[in-house]
C-alpha positions as a Python dict, from the first residue, in 0.01 Angstrom:
ca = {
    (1, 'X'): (0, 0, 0),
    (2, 'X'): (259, -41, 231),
    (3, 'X'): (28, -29, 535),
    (4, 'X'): (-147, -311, 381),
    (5, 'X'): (175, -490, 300),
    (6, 'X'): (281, -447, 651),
    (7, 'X'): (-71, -576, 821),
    (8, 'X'): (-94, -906, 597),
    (9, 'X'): (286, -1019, 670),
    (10, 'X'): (194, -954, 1056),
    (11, 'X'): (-131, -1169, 989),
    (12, 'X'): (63, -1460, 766),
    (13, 'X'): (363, -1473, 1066),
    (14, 'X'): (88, -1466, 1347),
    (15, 'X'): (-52, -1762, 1159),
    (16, 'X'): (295, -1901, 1116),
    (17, 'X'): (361, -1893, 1502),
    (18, 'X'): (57, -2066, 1634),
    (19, 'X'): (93, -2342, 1405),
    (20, 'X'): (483, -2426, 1505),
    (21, 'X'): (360, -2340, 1898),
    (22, 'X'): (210, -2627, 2130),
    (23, 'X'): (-225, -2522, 2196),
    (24, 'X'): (-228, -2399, 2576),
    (25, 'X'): (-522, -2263, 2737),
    (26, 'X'): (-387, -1931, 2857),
    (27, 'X'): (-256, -1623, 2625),
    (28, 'X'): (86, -1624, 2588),
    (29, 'X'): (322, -1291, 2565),
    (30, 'X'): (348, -1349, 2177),
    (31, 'X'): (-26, -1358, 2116),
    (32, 'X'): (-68, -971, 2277),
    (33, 'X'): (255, -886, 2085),
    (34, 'X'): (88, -985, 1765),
    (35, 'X'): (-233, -803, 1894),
    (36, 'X'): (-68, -526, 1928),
    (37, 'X'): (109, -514, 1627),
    (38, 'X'): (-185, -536, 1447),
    (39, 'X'): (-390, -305, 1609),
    (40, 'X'): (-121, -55, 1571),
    (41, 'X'): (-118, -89, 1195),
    (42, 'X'): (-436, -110, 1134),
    (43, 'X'): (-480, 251, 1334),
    (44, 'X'): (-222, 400, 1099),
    (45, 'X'): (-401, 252, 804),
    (46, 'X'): (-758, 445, 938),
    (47, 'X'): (-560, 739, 1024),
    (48, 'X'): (-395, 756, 669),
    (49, 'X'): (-756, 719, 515),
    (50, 'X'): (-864, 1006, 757),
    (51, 'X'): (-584, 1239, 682),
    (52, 'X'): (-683, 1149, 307),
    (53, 'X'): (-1073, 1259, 322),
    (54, 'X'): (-963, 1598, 497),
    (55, 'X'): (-714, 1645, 221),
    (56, 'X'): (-967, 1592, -64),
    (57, 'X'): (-1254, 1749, 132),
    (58, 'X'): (-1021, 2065, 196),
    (59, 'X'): (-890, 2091, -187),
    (60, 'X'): (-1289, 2104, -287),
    (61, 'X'): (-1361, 2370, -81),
    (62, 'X'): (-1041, 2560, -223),
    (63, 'X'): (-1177, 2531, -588),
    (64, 'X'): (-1533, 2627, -475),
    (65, 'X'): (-1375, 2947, -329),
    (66, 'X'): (-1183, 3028, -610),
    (67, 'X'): (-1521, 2993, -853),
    (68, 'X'): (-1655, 3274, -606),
    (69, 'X'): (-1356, 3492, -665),
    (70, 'X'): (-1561, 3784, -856),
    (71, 'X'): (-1666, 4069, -731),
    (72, 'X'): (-1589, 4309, -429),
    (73, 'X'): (-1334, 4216, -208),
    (74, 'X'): (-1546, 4264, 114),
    (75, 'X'): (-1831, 4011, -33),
    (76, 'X'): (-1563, 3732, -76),
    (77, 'X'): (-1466, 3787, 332),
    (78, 'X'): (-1832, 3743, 404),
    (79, 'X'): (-1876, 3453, 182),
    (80, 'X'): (-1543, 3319, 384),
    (81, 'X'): (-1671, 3406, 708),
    (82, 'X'): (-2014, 3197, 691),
    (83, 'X'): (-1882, 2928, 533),
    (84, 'X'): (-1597, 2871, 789),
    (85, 'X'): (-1899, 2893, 1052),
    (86, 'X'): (-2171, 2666, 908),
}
């Protein structure tokens, strides 16, 4: 939430900006600032949703491991083994 917080002020200021500034034909230092800015949070935001789908992804294969949990010892390595390798 924060993330998303963070991009829309940075959008609402950009806008903000370039309505007080005069229209010029070139890019000005405060237009790649703002580019940047934005870019940067918006990477954070895809890395948090990344980070996020490994999480989940890795709990479910915890709690499909732990349904497998009877039997011989040397049957759950195997099971372990191929699964890490598919």
């Amino acid at each position: 939430m924060l993330g998303v917080n963070s991009l829309l002020a940075i959008v609402f200021q950009f806008g903000n900006i370039m309505r007080n500034l005069p229209r010029v034909s070139y890019i000005k230092g405060i237009d790649v600032w703002m580019l940047v800015s934005m870019t940067f949070i918006f990477c954070s935001l895809l890395e948090l949703a990344i980070v996020g789908f490994m999480v989940r992804d890795e709990t479910v294969t915890k709690k499909k491991q732990q349904k497998k949990i009877p039997g011989n010892v040397s049957e759950n390595v195997d099971v372990y083994h191929l699964e890490k390798h598919d």
